[in-house]
XYZ file of C-alpha atoms in Angstrom:
113
model
C -5.972 38.358 -226.187
C -2.295 39.008 -225.589
C 0.351 37.866 -223.141
C 4.108 38.224 -223.018
C 4.701 35.604 -225.740
C 1.263 34.686 -227.100
C -1.714 35.987 -228.987
C -5.028 34.125 -228.837
C -7.362 34.868 -231.727
C -9.990 33.315 -233.959
C -8.829 30.794 -236.535
C -8.321 31.943 -240.135
C -8.075 29.995 -243.398
C -4.375 30.934 -243.641
C -3.724 28.802 -240.535
C -4.102 25.488 -242.364
C -0.412 24.553 -242.637
C 0.221 25.276 -238.948
C -2.929 23.450 -237.819
C -2.146 20.446 -240.000
C 1.376 20.338 -238.564
C 0.048 19.438 -235.095
C -3.179 17.614 -236.017
C -1.196 15.208 -238.193
C 1.239 14.328 -235.387
C 0.444 10.985 -233.742
C 2.127 12.029 -230.486
C 0.047 15.215 -230.249
C -3.315 13.528 -230.871
C -2.579 10.356 -228.900
C -5.042 11.224 -226.101
C -7.471 13.262 -228.184
C -10.896 11.899 -229.217
C -9.787 11.842 -232.874
C -7.080 10.193 -234.935
C -4.188 11.674 -236.884
C -5.589 14.015 -239.531
C -4.951 13.955 -243.243
C -4.557 17.325 -244.943
C -8.241 17.284 -245.973
C -9.326 16.402 -242.446
C -7.221 19.243 -241.060
C -8.877 21.577 -243.561
C -12.343 20.477 -242.406
C -11.333 20.788 -238.751
C -10.027 24.303 -239.374
C -13.293 25.263 -241.078
C -15.282 24.032 -238.072
C -13.005 25.742 -235.561
C -13.031 29.025 -237.464
C -16.843 29.125 -237.242
C -17.056 28.051 -233.603
C -17.202 30.363 -230.611
C -15.517 27.619 -228.555
C -12.185 27.269 -230.385
C -9.347 29.791 -230.479
C -5.924 29.756 -232.137
C -2.858 30.097 -229.917
C -0.170 32.009 -231.810
C 3.346 33.176 -231.141
C 3.096 36.910 -230.645
C 6.325 37.663 -232.536
C 5.704 35.582 -235.678
C 1.963 34.875 -235.738
C 2.597 31.133 -236.120
C -0.277 29.006 -234.792
C 1.226 26.629 -232.234
C -1.990 25.202 -230.829
C -5.614 25.652 -229.937
C -7.658 26.259 -226.812
C -11.335 25.613 -226.309
C -14.098 25.957 -223.756
C -17.366 24.088 -224.035
C -20.341 23.569 -221.772
C -20.808 20.017 -220.579
C -23.520 18.178 -218.673
C -24.763 19.371 -215.283
C -23.772 23.000 -215.812
C -20.051 22.246 -215.966
C -17.419 23.414 -218.422
C -14.469 21.769 -220.138
C -11.328 23.712 -220.932
C -8.852 22.010 -223.224
C -5.863 22.719 -225.383
C -3.683 21.020 -227.980
C -0.150 22.153 -228.823
C 2.294 21.444 -231.590
C 4.905 19.066 -230.142
C 7.700 21.546 -230.895
C 6.115 24.016 -228.452
C 5.259 21.695 -225.573
C 7.031 21.831 -222.185
C 7.875 25.529 -222.540
C 5.117 27.072 -220.402
C 2.898 28.062 -223.323
C -0.117 26.099 -222.048
C -0.042 27.801 -218.640
C 0.355 31.179 -220.292
C -2.508 30.548 -222.728
C -4.864 29.263 -220.029
C -4.092 32.267 -217.847
C -4.980 34.869 -220.485
C -7.937 32.842 -221.765
C -9.296 32.455 -218.230
C -9.044 36.207 -217.708
C -10.823 36.865 -221.015
C -13.649 34.400 -220.326
C -14.363 35.382 -216.740
C -13.453 39.054 -216.653
C -14.271 40.315 -220.143
C -17.151 38.163 -221.429
C -20.428 37.158 -219.814
C -19.789 33.409 -219.422
């Protein structure tokens, strides 16, 4: 999935340093249902995300750097939750809106969700 500035793709093992950079930031995870991650915890989280159909890496199109993650998961009563987490250095720059826009198109126009 591509936009003007972003590429959304599956997670890869090479993403560990980028993922750990934001999962280990107390400001980034403040409102998440998990605490600040150690390097080992980030590694385990990356393993889970890379094998999940729900989690996708948000990358800068030009450099390939992972700057966050987006996910979609089915909840109770036939509802869905869309969420995202971004590295603090890339917040407040319109990346979330851009990522949600292309992800929404992919989910509802390309797949059979």
